[in-house]
Coordinates of C-alpha atoms and ligand atoms in Angstrom, one line a residue:
M1 CA 76.9 144.0 84.5
S2 CA 74.3 141.4 83.6
S3 CA 71.5 140.8 86.2
H4 CA 71.7 137.0 86.4
R5 CA 74.5 134.8 87.5
I6 CA 72.7 131.4 87.0
K7 CA 73.5 129.8 83.6
V8 CA 72.2 126.7 82.0
L9 CA 75.3 124.5 81.6
S10 CA 76.6 123.4 78.2
K11 CA 76.0 119.9 77.0
D12 CA 79.7 119.2 77.3
I13 CA 79.9 120.1 81.0
V14 CA 76.6 118.2 81.7
N15 CA 78.1 115.1 80.2
K16 CA 81.3 115.4 82.2
I17 CA 79.3 115.9 85.4
S18 CA 77.2 112.8 84.7
A19 CA 80.3 110.9 83.8
G20 CA 81.5 111.6 87.3
E21 CA 78.5 109.6 88.6
V22 CA 78.6 106.7 86.2
V23 CA 82.3 106.4 85.7
E24 CA 84.4 106.3 88.8
R25 CA 87.3 104.2 87.5
P26 CA 88.3 101.9 84.7
A27 CA 86.2 99.0 86.3
S28 CA 83.1 101.1 85.9
V29 CA 83.7 101.3 82.2
V30 CA 84.1 97.6 82.0
K31 CA 80.8 97.2 83.9
E32 CA 78.8 99.4 81.6
L33 CA 80.2 97.9 78.4
V34 CA 79.7 94.3 79.5
E35 CA 76.1 95.2 80.6
N36 CA 75.4 96.5 77.1
S37 CA 76.8 93.3 75.6
L38 CA 74.6 91.2 77.8
D39 CA 71.6 93.3 77.0
A40 CA 72.3 92.7 73.4
G41 CA 71.9 89.0 73.8
S42 CA 75.5 88.0 73.3
G43 CA 76.8 84.4 73.7
S44 CA 80.4 85.3 74.0
I45 CA 82.0 88.4 75.5
S46 CA 85.7 89.2 75.4
I47 CA 87.3 91.9 77.5
E48 CA 90.8 93.1 76.7
I49 CA 92.6 95.5 79.0
Q50 CA 95.8 97.4 78.7
K51 CA 97.5 98.9 81.7
A52 CA 94.7 98.2 84.2
G53 CA 92.3 100.0 81.9
K54 CA 94.1 103.3 82.2
Q55 CA 95.4 102.9 78.7
S56 CA 92.6 101.0 77.0
I57 CA 89.6 98.8 77.6
R58 CA 88.1 96.9 74.7
V59 CA 84.9 94.8 75.0
S60 CA 83.8 92.7 72.0
D61 CA 80.6 90.7 71.7
D62 CA 78.6 88.6 69.3
G63 CA 75.2 90.2 70.2
S64 CA 72.6 91.9 68.1
G65 CA 74.8 94.7 66.9
M66 CA 73.5 98.1 65.9
S67 CA 72.6 99.7 62.6
S68 CA 74.6 102.6 61.3
E69 CA 72.2 105.2 62.7
D70 CA 71.9 103.5 66.0
T71 CA 75.6 103.3 66.4
E72 CA 75.8 107.1 66.1
L73 CA 72.8 107.6 68.4
S74 CA 74.0 105.3 71.0
C75 CA 76.5 107.9 72.3
R76 CA 74.0 110.6 72.7
R77 CA 72.9 111.4 76.1
H78 CA 69.6 109.8 77.2
S79 CA 69.4 107.6 74.2
T80 CA 68.4 104.1 74.8
S81 CA 66.6 101.3 73.0
K82 CA 65.6 99.7 76.3
I83 CA 62.8 101.8 77.6
S84 CA 60.5 104.3 76.0
S85 CA 57.8 105.0 78.6
S86 CA 57.5 105.4 82.3
Y87 CA 55.6 102.1 82.4
D88 CA 58.9 100.5 81.0
L89 CA 60.8 102.2 83.8
E90 CA 58.8 100.3 86.3
N91 CA 59.3 97.0 84.5
I92 CA 62.9 96.9 83.7
K93 CA 64.2 93.6 82.4
T94 CA 67.5 94.8 81.0
L95 CA 70.7 95.8 82.9
G96 CA 70.8 99.2 81.3
F97 CA 68.0 101.7 80.9
R98 CA 69.4 105.1 81.7
G99 CA 70.8 105.7 78.2
E100 CA 73.8 107.5 79.8
A101 CA 76.7 105.1 79.9
L102 CA 78.1 105.5 76.3
A103 CA 77.5 109.3 76.3
S104 CA 79.2 109.7 79.7
I105 CA 82.1 107.4 78.9
S106 CA 82.7 109.0 75.5
S107 CA 82.7 112.5 76.9
V108 CA 85.8 111.6 79.1
S109 CA 87.8 109.4 76.7
N110 CA 88.7 108.5 73.2
M111 CA 86.1 105.9 72.1
C112 CA 85.6 103.8 69.0
I113 CA 82.4 101.8 68.5
T114 CA 82.3 99.2 65.7
S115 CA 79.0 97.5 65.3
C116 CA 77.4 95.2 62.8
V117 CA 73.9 93.8 62.4
D118 CA 74.5 91.7 59.3
S119 CA 78.1 90.9 58.2
E120 CA 77.2 91.1 54.5
Q121 CA 76.4 94.8 54.9
G122 CA 79.6 95.6 56.8
A123 CA 80.0 97.3 60.1
T124 CA 79.9 101.0 61.1
E125 CA 82.8 102.4 63.0
I126 CA 82.5 105.6 64.8
C127 CA 85.3 107.3 66.7
L128 CA 84.8 110.1 69.2
E129 CA 87.2 112.3 71.2
G130 CA 85.8 113.8 74.3
G131 CA 82.3 113.1 73.1
Q132 CA 82.8 114.7 69.6
V133 CA 82.5 112.4 66.6
V134 CA 85.9 112.6 64.7
D135 CA 85.6 109.7 62.3
K136 CA 82.9 107.5 60.8
K137 CA 83.5 104.7 58.3
I138 CA 82.3 101.3 57.1
V139 CA 84.6 98.4 58.0
G140 CA 84.4 94.6 58.0
R141 CA 83.2 92.8 61.1
E142 CA 81.1 89.8 62.1
K143 CA 77.7 90.5 63.7
G144 CA 78.1 92.1 67.1
T145 CA 79.7 95.1 68.7
T146 CA 83.2 96.2 69.8
V147 CA 83.7 99.2 72.0
E148 CA 87.1 100.4 72.7
V149 CA 87.8 103.1 75.3
R150 CA 91.2 104.7 75.4
N151 CA 92.8 107.3 77.7
L152 CA 90.0 107.5 80.2
F153 CA 89.7 110.9 81.8
F154 CA 92.3 112.4 79.4
N155 CA 90.4 115.7 79.5
T156 CA 89.6 115.7 83.2
P157 CA 93.2 115.5 84.6
A158 CA 91.9 116.0 88.2
R159 CA 90.1 112.7 88.0
R160 CA 93.0 110.8 86.4
K161 CA 94.9 111.7 89.5
F162 CA 92.5 109.6 91.5
F163 CA 93.5 106.4 89.7
K164 CA 95.1 104.0 92.1
T165 CA 98.0 101.7 91.3
D166 CA 97.6 99.3 88.4
A167 CA 97.2 96.4 90.8
T168 CA 94.3 98.0 92.6
E169 CA 92.5 99.3 89.5
F170 CA 92.9 95.9 87.8
S171 CA 91.7 94.1 90.9
H172 CA 88.5 96.1 90.6
I173 CA 88.1 95.0 87.0
V174 CA 88.7 91.4 88.0
N175 CA 86.0 91.8 90.6
V176 CA 83.5 93.3 88.2
V177 CA 84.1 90.6 85.5
G178 CA 83.9 87.9 88.2
H179 CA 80.4 89.0 89.0
F180 CA 79.4 88.8 85.4
I181 CA 80.9 85.4 85.0
L182 CA 78.7 84.2 87.9
A183 CA 75.6 86.2 86.8
A184 CA 75.5 84.8 83.4
P185 CA 76.5 81.1 83.6
D186 CA 75.6 80.3 80.1
I187 CA 77.8 82.9 78.5
E188 CA 81.5 82.6 77.5
F189 CA 83.8 85.2 79.0
K190 CA 87.4 86.1 78.3
L191 CA 89.4 88.5 80.3
I192 CA 92.9 89.4 79.0
H193 CA 95.3 91.8 80.7
G194 CA 98.2 92.9 78.4
N195 CA 99.3 89.5 77.2
K196 CA 98.0 87.6 80.3
N197 CA 95.0 85.4 80.2
I198 CA 93.1 86.1 83.4
F199 CA 89.8 84.3 82.8
H200 CA 88.5 82.1 80.1
V201 CA 85.2 80.5 81.1
T202 CA 83.4 78.5 78.5
K203 CA 79.7 77.9 78.1
D204 CA 80.0 74.3 79.5
M205 CA 81.3 75.6 82.8
D206 CA 78.4 75.6 85.3
L207 CA 77.8 77.9 88.2
K208 CA 79.8 75.7 90.6
D209 CA 82.8 75.6 88.2
R210 CA 82.6 79.3 87.8
I211 CA 82.5 79.9 91.6
G212 CA 85.7 77.9 91.9
C213 CA 87.3 79.9 89.1
V214 CA 86.2 83.3 90.4
L215 CA 86.2 82.9 94.2
G216 CA 88.6 80.0 94.6
E217 CA 88.2 76.2 94.9
D218 CA 88.4 76.3 98.7
L219 CA 85.3 78.4 98.9
A220 CA 83.5 76.4 96.2
N221 CA 84.1 73.2 98.1
N222 CA 82.3 74.6 101.2
L223 CA 79.0 75.4 99.6
I224 CA 75.5 74.0 99.8
K225 CA 72.8 74.5 97.3
I226 CA 69.9 76.7 98.2
Y227 CA 66.5 76.8 96.4
F228 CA 63.2 78.4 97.1
N229 CA 60.2 79.1 95.0
D230 CA 56.8 80.8 95.4
A231 CA 54.6 83.1 93.5
L232 CA 56.4 86.3 94.4
F233 CA 59.9 85.1 94.7
K234 CA 62.3 82.6 93.3
L235 CA 65.7 81.9 94.7
C236 CA 68.6 79.6 93.8
G237 CA 72.3 79.4 94.2
Y238 CA 74.8 78.5 96.9
I239 CA 75.4 79.4 100.5
S240 CA 78.3 78.3 102.7
K241 CA 78.2 75.3 104.9
P242 CA 77.6 76.2 108.6
G243 CA 81.1 76.9 110.0
Y244 CA 82.6 78.2 106.8
T245 CA 82.7 82.0 107.2
R246 CA 84.8 84.8 105.9
K247 CA 86.1 88.0 107.4
K248 CA 84.5 90.3 104.8
R249 CA 81.0 90.6 103.5
K250 CA 82.5 90.8 100.0
N251 CA 81.8 87.1 99.3
Q252 CA 78.1 87.6 99.7
I253 CA 77.2 88.0 96.1
F254 CA 73.5 88.7 95.3
F255 CA 71.9 88.9 92.0
V256 CA 68.4 90.3 91.7
N257 CA 66.9 89.6 88.3
K258 CA 70.5 88.9 87.1
R259 CA 71.8 92.2 88.3
Y260 CA 74.6 92.2 90.8
V261 CA 73.4 94.3 93.8
Q262 CA 74.6 95.3 97.2
N263 CA 71.7 95.1 99.6
A264 CA 71.7 95.3 103.4
T265 CA 68.3 93.5 103.7
L266 CA 69.7 90.4 101.9
S267 CA 72.9 90.4 103.9
H268 CA 70.9 90.6 107.1
A269 CA 68.5 87.9 106.2
L270 CA 71.3 85.6 105.3
Y271 CA 73.0 86.2 108.6
Q272 CA 69.8 85.6 110.5
G273 CA 69.1 82.5 108.5
Y274 CA 72.1 80.8 110.1
F275 CA 70.5 81.0 113.5
S276 CA 73.4 82.0 115.7
L277 CA 76.0 79.8 114.0
V278 CA 77.9 82.8 112.6
E279 CA 80.5 84.3 114.9
R280 CA 80.4 88.0 115.5
G281 CA 82.4 89.8 112.9
R282 CA 82.4 87.0 110.4
Y283 CA 80.2 86.5 107.4
P284 CA 78.7 83.5 105.7
V285 CA 79.3 83.2 101.9
A286 CA 76.6 83.4 99.3
V287 CA 76.2 83.3 95.6
V288 CA 72.4 83.7 95.3
F289 CA 70.1 84.5 92.5
I290 CA 66.8 86.1 93.2
K291 CA 64.1 86.4 90.7
I292 CA 61.2 88.7 91.5
K293 CA 58.7 90.6 89.5
P294 CA 60.4 93.7 88.0
D295 CA 57.7 96.0 89.5
Q296 CA 58.6 94.7 93.0
V297 CA 62.1 96.3 92.8
D298 CA 63.3 99.8 92.2
V299 CA 66.6 99.6 90.3
N300 CA 66.8 103.3 89.7
V301 CA 68.2 104.5 93.0
H302 CA 71.9 104.6 92.2
P303 CA 73.7 106.0 89.2
A304 CA 75.9 102.9 88.8
K305 CA 72.8 100.8 89.5
L306 CA 74.6 98.9 92.2
E307 CA 71.9 99.4 94.8
I308 CA 68.2 98.5 94.6
K309 CA 65.2 98.9 96.7
F310 CA 62.6 96.2 97.3
L311 CA 59.0 97.4 97.3
N312 CA 58.3 95.1 100.2
Q313 CA 61.5 94.7 102.1
S314 CA 60.3 92.7 105.0
I315 CA 58.7 90.0 102.9
V316 CA 61.9 89.5 100.9
H317 CA 63.8 89.5 104.2
D318 CA 61.7 86.8 105.8
K319 CA 61.4 84.6 102.7
F320 CA 65.2 84.6 102.2
K321 CA 65.9 84.0 105.9
Y322 CA 63.4 81.1 105.8
A323 CA 65.1 79.6 102.8
V324 CA 68.5 79.8 104.4
N325 CA 67.2 78.4 107.6
Q326 CA 65.6 75.4 105.8
T327 CA 68.7 74.8 103.8
I328 CA 70.9 74.7 106.9
Q329 CA 68.5 72.3 108.7
N330 CA 68.3 70.0 105.8
F331 CA 72.0 69.9 105.3
K332 CA 72.5 69.0 108.9
L333 CA 69.9 66.3 108.8
E334 CA 71.3 64.8 105.6
S335 CA 74.9 64.8 106.7
G336 CA 74.0 63.7 110.2
R337 CA 77.3 64.5 111.7
E338 CA 79.4 67.4 112.8
I339 CA 80.1 69.4 109.7
G340 CA 83.2 71.4 110.2
F341 CA 81.6 73.8 112.7
D342 CA 84.0 76.2 114.4
K343 CA 85.3 74.3 117.3
N344 CA 82.6 74.7 119.9
V345 CA 79.6 75.7 117.9
K346 CA 76.9 73.1 117.9
F347 CA 73.7 73.2 116.0
P348 CA 71.1 75.4 117.7
K349 CA 67.6 74.4 118.4
S350 CA 64.7 75.9 116.5
N351 CA 62.4 78.0 118.5
K352 CA 59.4 76.6 116.9
N353 CA 59.9 73.0 116.3
K354 CA 62.1 71.0 118.7
S355 CA 61.4 67.6 117.4
G356 CA 62.2 68.6 113.8
F357 CA 65.9 68.2 114.4
A358 CA 66.3 64.5 115.3
K359 CA 69.3 62.9 113.7
P360 CA 68.4 60.3 111.1
N361 CA 69.4 57.6 113.6
G362 CA 66.8 59.0 116.0
K363 CA 69.1 60.5 118.6
N364 CA 68.6 64.1 119.4
I365 CA 71.3 66.5 118.5
E366 CA 72.7 68.5 121.3
F367 CA 72.2 72.2 121.1
D368 CA 74.3 75.0 122.4
F369 CA 73.2 78.5 122.4
E370 CA 75.6 79.4 125.1
R371 CA 78.8 79.9 123.2
K372 CA 78.6 83.6 122.4
K373 CA 76.8 84.5 125.6
G374 CA 79.4 82.6 127.5
I375 CA 82.1 84.8 126.0
F376 CA 80.4 88.1 126.1
E377 CA 77.8 88.2 128.9
K378 CA 78.8 85.8 131.6
L379 CA 82.0 86.0 133.7
S380 CA 84.1 82.9 133.8
Y381 CA 87.7 82.4 134.7
D382 CA 90.6 80.0 135.0
K383 CA 93.1 80.3 137.7
Y384 CA 96.8 79.6 137.6
I385 CA 99.2 79.7 140.5
K386 CA 102.6 81.1 139.6
A387 CA 105.9 79.8 140.9
D388 CA 106.1 82.7 143.4
G389 CA 102.7 81.9 144.8
N390 CA 100.9 84.8 143.2
R391 CA 98.1 84.2 140.7
Y392 CA 97.0 84.7 137.2
Y393 CA 93.4 84.5 136.1
Q394 CA 92.2 84.3 132.5
L395 CA 88.8 86.1 132.5
N396 CA 86.3 85.0 129.8
N397 CA 89.2 83.6 127.8
T398 CA 89.9 87.2 127.0
Y399 CA 91.6 89.2 129.8
I400 CA 94.6 88.1 131.8
V401 CA 94.5 89.3 135.4
D402 CA 97.9 89.2 137.0
V403 CA 97.8 89.6 140.8
L404 CA 101.1 91.2 141.9
P405 CA 102.1 92.2 145.5
D406 CA 101.2 95.8 145.1
K407 CA 98.8 95.9 142.1
I408 CA 96.5 94.1 139.7
K409 CA 97.4 94.2 136.0
I410 CA 94.7 93.4 133.5
T411 CA 95.8 92.6 130.0
D412 CA 93.7 92.3 126.9
Q413 CA 95.2 89.2 125.3
H414 CA 94.4 90.1 121.7
A415 CA 95.6 93.7 122.0
A416 CA 98.8 92.5 123.7
H417 CA 99.6 89.9 121.2
E418 CA 98.8 92.3 118.4
R419 CA 101.3 94.8 119.8
I420 CA 104.0 92.1 120.2
L421 CA 103.5 90.9 116.6
Y422 CA 103.4 94.4 115.3
E423 CA 106.8 95.3 116.8
L424 CA 108.2 91.9 115.7
F425 CA 107.1 92.4 112.1
S426 CA 108.3 96.0 112.0
K427 CA 111.7 95.0 113.3
A428 CA 111.9 92.1 110.8
I429 CA 111.4 94.6 108.0
E430 CA 114.0 97.0 109.4
E431 CA 116.6 94.3 110.0
R432 CA 115.5 92.0 107.2
K433 CA 115.4 89.0 109.3
I434 CA 112.8 87.1 111.2
Q435 CA 112.6 83.6 112.7
K436 CA 110.8 81.3 110.4
Q437 CA 109.2 78.0 110.9
N438 CA 109.3 75.7 107.9
L439 CA 106.1 73.6 107.6
L440 CA 106.5 69.9 107.4
L441 CA 103.6 69.7 105.0
P442 CA 103.2 72.9 103.0
E443 CA 99.7 74.4 103.5
R444 CA 98.0 74.7 100.1
I445 CA 95.6 77.6 99.7
D446 CA 93.3 78.1 96.8
L447 CA 92.7 81.7 96.1
S448 CA 90.4 83.8 93.9
K449 CA 92.0 85.6 90.9
E450 CA 91.6 88.9 92.7
D451 CA 93.5 87.6 95.7
I452 CA 96.3 86.2 93.5
I453 CA 96.8 89.6 91.9
L454 CA 97.0 91.3 95.3
L455 CA 99.2 88.6 96.7
E456 CA 101.7 88.8 93.8
Q457 CA 102.1 92.5 94.5
Q458 CA 102.9 91.8 98.2
L459 CA 105.0 88.6 98.0
K460 CA 108.2 90.4 99.0
L461 CA 106.6 92.0 102.0
F462 CA 105.1 88.7 103.1
K463 CA 108.4 87.1 102.8
T464 CA 110.1 89.7 105.0
I465 CA 107.6 89.1 107.8
G466 CA 108.2 85.4 107.6
F467 CA 105.6 83.9 105.2
E468 CA 107.4 81.8 102.6
I469 CA 104.9 81.4 99.8
E470 CA 105.3 79.5 96.6
D471 CA 103.2 79.8 93.4
F472 CA 101.6 76.5 92.8
G473 CA 100.1 76.8 89.4
Q474 CA 96.9 78.5 88.3
R475 CA 95.0 79.3 91.4
S476 CA 96.7 78.0 94.4
F477 CA 99.7 78.8 96.5
N478 CA 101.7 76.8 99.0
I479 CA 102.7 78.3 102.3
Q480 CA 106.1 76.7 103.0
A481 CA 107.1 78.6 106.1
I482 CA 105.4 80.9 108.6
P483 CA 106.7 83.4 111.1
A484 CA 107.9 81.1 114.0
I485 CA 105.7 83.0 116.4
L486 CA 102.6 81.7 114.6
K487 CA 103.4 78.0 114.8
E488 CA 100.5 75.8 115.9
R489 CA 98.0 78.3 114.7
N490 CA 95.6 77.9 111.8
T491 CA 97.9 79.4 109.2
R492 CA 95.5 79.0 106.4
N493 CA 92.7 81.0 108.0
I494 CA 95.1 83.6 109.3
F495 CA 96.5 84.1 105.8
R496 CA 93.2 84.3 104.1
D497 CA 92.0 86.9 106.7
I498 CA 95.1 89.0 106.0
L499 CA 94.4 88.9 102.3
D500 CA 90.7 89.8 102.8
D501 CA 91.8 92.9 104.9
I502 CA 94.4 93.9 102.4
K503 CA 91.7 94.1 99.7
E504 CA 89.9 96.8 101.7
L505 CA 93.1 98.8 101.8
G506 CA 94.4 101.1 99.1
K507 CA 92.1 104.0 99.6
N508 CA 94.5 106.9 100.2
K509 CA 96.7 104.9 102.5
A510 CA 100.1 106.5 102.2
N511 CA 102.1 103.8 103.8
V512 CA 100.8 100.4 102.6
T513 CA 103.6 98.4 104.2
E514 CA 102.8 99.9 107.6
E515 CA 99.1 99.1 107.1
I516 CA 99.8 95.5 106.0
I517 CA 102.0 95.0 109.1
K518 CA 99.1 96.2 111.2
I519 CA 96.7 93.8 109.4
A520 CA 99.1 90.9 109.7
A521 CA 99.6 91.6 113.4
C522 CA 95.9 91.9 114.0
R523 CA 94.9 88.7 112.1
S524 CA 97.8 86.6 113.4
A525 CA 97.2 87.6 117.0
I526 CA 95.3 85.3 119.4
K527 CA 91.7 86.3 119.7
A528 CA 89.4 87.2 122.5
G529 CA 87.8 83.9 123.4
D530 CA 90.9 81.8 122.8
K531 CA 91.8 79.7 125.9
L532 CA 95.5 80.1 126.8
S533 CA 97.7 77.7 128.6
E534 CA 99.9 78.9 131.5
Q535 CA 103.0 78.9 129.3
E536 CA 101.2 80.9 126.7
I537 CA 100.1 83.5 129.3
E538 CA 103.6 83.7 130.7
S539 CA 105.2 84.2 127.3
L540 CA 102.6 86.7 126.3
L541 CA 103.3 88.8 129.4
R542 CA 107.0 88.4 129.0
N543 CA 107.1 89.4 125.4
L544 CA 104.8 92.4 126.1
K545 CA 107.3 93.6 128.7
N546 CA 110.0 93.7 126.1
C547 CA 107.9 95.9 123.7
K548 CA 108.9 99.4 123.0
L549 CA 105.3 100.7 123.4
P550 CA 103.5 98.1 125.4
F551 CA 100.6 100.3 126.4
T552 CA 98.5 100.4 123.2
C553 CA 97.9 98.1 120.3
P554 CA 98.7 99.3 116.8
H555 CA 95.1 100.6 116.5
V556 CA 95.8 102.6 119.6
R557 CA 93.4 100.7 121.9
P558 CA 94.7 100.1 125.4
V559 CA 96.6 96.9 126.1
Q560 CA 96.9 96.9 129.9
I561 CA 95.1 98.5 132.8
E562 CA 96.8 98.7 136.1
I563 CA 95.1 99.2 139.4
N564 CA 97.4 99.7 142.4
I565 CA 96.6 99.9 146.1
K566 CA 96.6 103.7 146.0
E567 CA 94.1 103.7 143.2
L568 CA 91.8 101.4 145.1
E569 CA 92.1 103.5 148.2
K570 CA 91.2 106.6 146.2
R571 CA 88.3 104.9 144.5
F572 CA 86.8 103.8 147.8
R573 CA 87.6 107.2 149.2
R574 CA 89.6 105.8 152.0
K575 CA 92.3 108.5 151.8
Ligands
ADP601 P1 71.5 102.0 78.1 O1 72.3 100.7 78.2 O2 71.1 102.5 79.5 O3 70.4 101.9 77.2 P2 74.0 103.0 77.0 O4 74.5 104.3 76.8 O5 74.8 102.0 77.7 O6 72.5 103.1 77.6 O7 73.7 102.4 75.5 C1 72.9 103.1 74.6 C2 72.3 102.2 73.6 O8 73.3 101.7 72.7 C3 71.6 100.9 74.2 O9 70.3 101.2 74.6 C4 71.7 99.9 73.0 O10 70.6 100.1 72.2 C5 72.9 100.4 72.3 N1 74.1 99.5 72.6 C6 75.1 99.8 73.4 N2 76.0 98.8 73.5 C7 75.6 97.9 72.6 C8 76.1 96.5 72.3 N3 77.2 96.1 72.8 N4 75.3 95.8 71.4 C9 74.2 96.3 70.9 N5 73.7 97.5 71.2 C10 74.4 98.3 72.1
MG602 MG1 74.1 100.5 79.1

């Protein structure tokens, strides 16, 4: 028996392992190929997808192209034209630099690269299967490069199994392409799925137009410009008007030196920049470009290059926070009026400079820091006398205290309503009927492409639980009817929150319908902090009584706590 068990792995296996890091799903291939096209100085990039990328992904550009030798070299591991020394590694100006993407992708697919530097000399086409070159020829092509990737993971069946549904995989692609459309506002992009035109943004569409196209008009109409500039740090883009927030952080899109990144420092600074205007659990929107010296960021901390590290995190944090802060203040001063804040939120005072916030007409603006504290720290209550002389209290607009002859029942209003709606929606699905309320004026909602793709998948389910939705052209939908139980609520917001949550689903969730019902119940339910009328309290408690499982919400949190006399006596050790 040989004396050593450790072997140096073959090139083939090394490539496959590395492909595991770079290529997680079809969308990762799209990301790497488009990055290469951008690095090659293209003006127009076209992305054609078949079967959500599971069948094929083809990216064509009009960039620099590659010579015949380079075309072949490009698929070797650690081959790149973008850096050559470790100095370069600290001063990266391109999106790619690891020299791994094409090698990794080609090792787990069938790939053809066609590239041309000068159309008179023709183009080189190289085809690889599982990383091995199987064909090389000269063909005709304009200057630029086309890379086609077919049968991703054909030789690693275990990974193919991890593909999600077409809708999910394609929504990831839409998301990735959307980021590029925003990141490179001077470049034309086309995204085609099968025979469907998903995006076509032309060079004359500016950032605002593109935000409307990618993230929805509704969001685009609620933005203000942000700008900041000093020696270290330049920043521009858009952030949401105070009062416009979303349920998920997904609509905080940051580009650092044109690279889309996810970064907690930036999210935190943004949040803080809004003073305390943002409700807990909601997120302001941002499409922000940061330009910083390349040696001030480390982009080499994540195989897919999605995360970065700032050399000096706290400076970046404070400058960004300051920029947001100023933008909000100026906006408030300029508009000089209430600007669609959430109902009770008023503009807070600055700690430093009280006089800086006078309205243009000279009157001081009233400030209110108390809203959140009022809900979460102080105790407040409203009292209602019932017909039988007993009382209800609504504590902190959150808990309903029902004083009965022999006990006190405390109900969490959100959890209770969630439980009621959950059972109602489940029943509607079982029996195929639900009480609907037609809207006099249909609510129009503008959605992002990604939302529309998800919504189209779930239209039937929405219909069963009472949402009548009609496609209203390119990017918007009309809500014609809602579940009767939701009348007089802000349907549009509820609906958008439901969609935001559905987007996060899909990861190994066996029963999607069940999950969506839970989401719909949670998002449609009254919230902690909502003031209820006596009738609303009565109907909530009555409906809860009729529930099959009134004790926990669908997320298994308690709905009601009861304290009876016996319990009190026990607690005070009277018996
Ligand atoms: P990286 O982008 O990190 O350098 P890749 O494996 O993605 O590594 O690409 C390898 C090389 O192939 C690049 O450095 C570039 O020189 C060349 N290349 C890839 N795609 C294109 C393209 N679309 N146009 C021109 N050159 C390309
Ligand atoms: Mg690359």
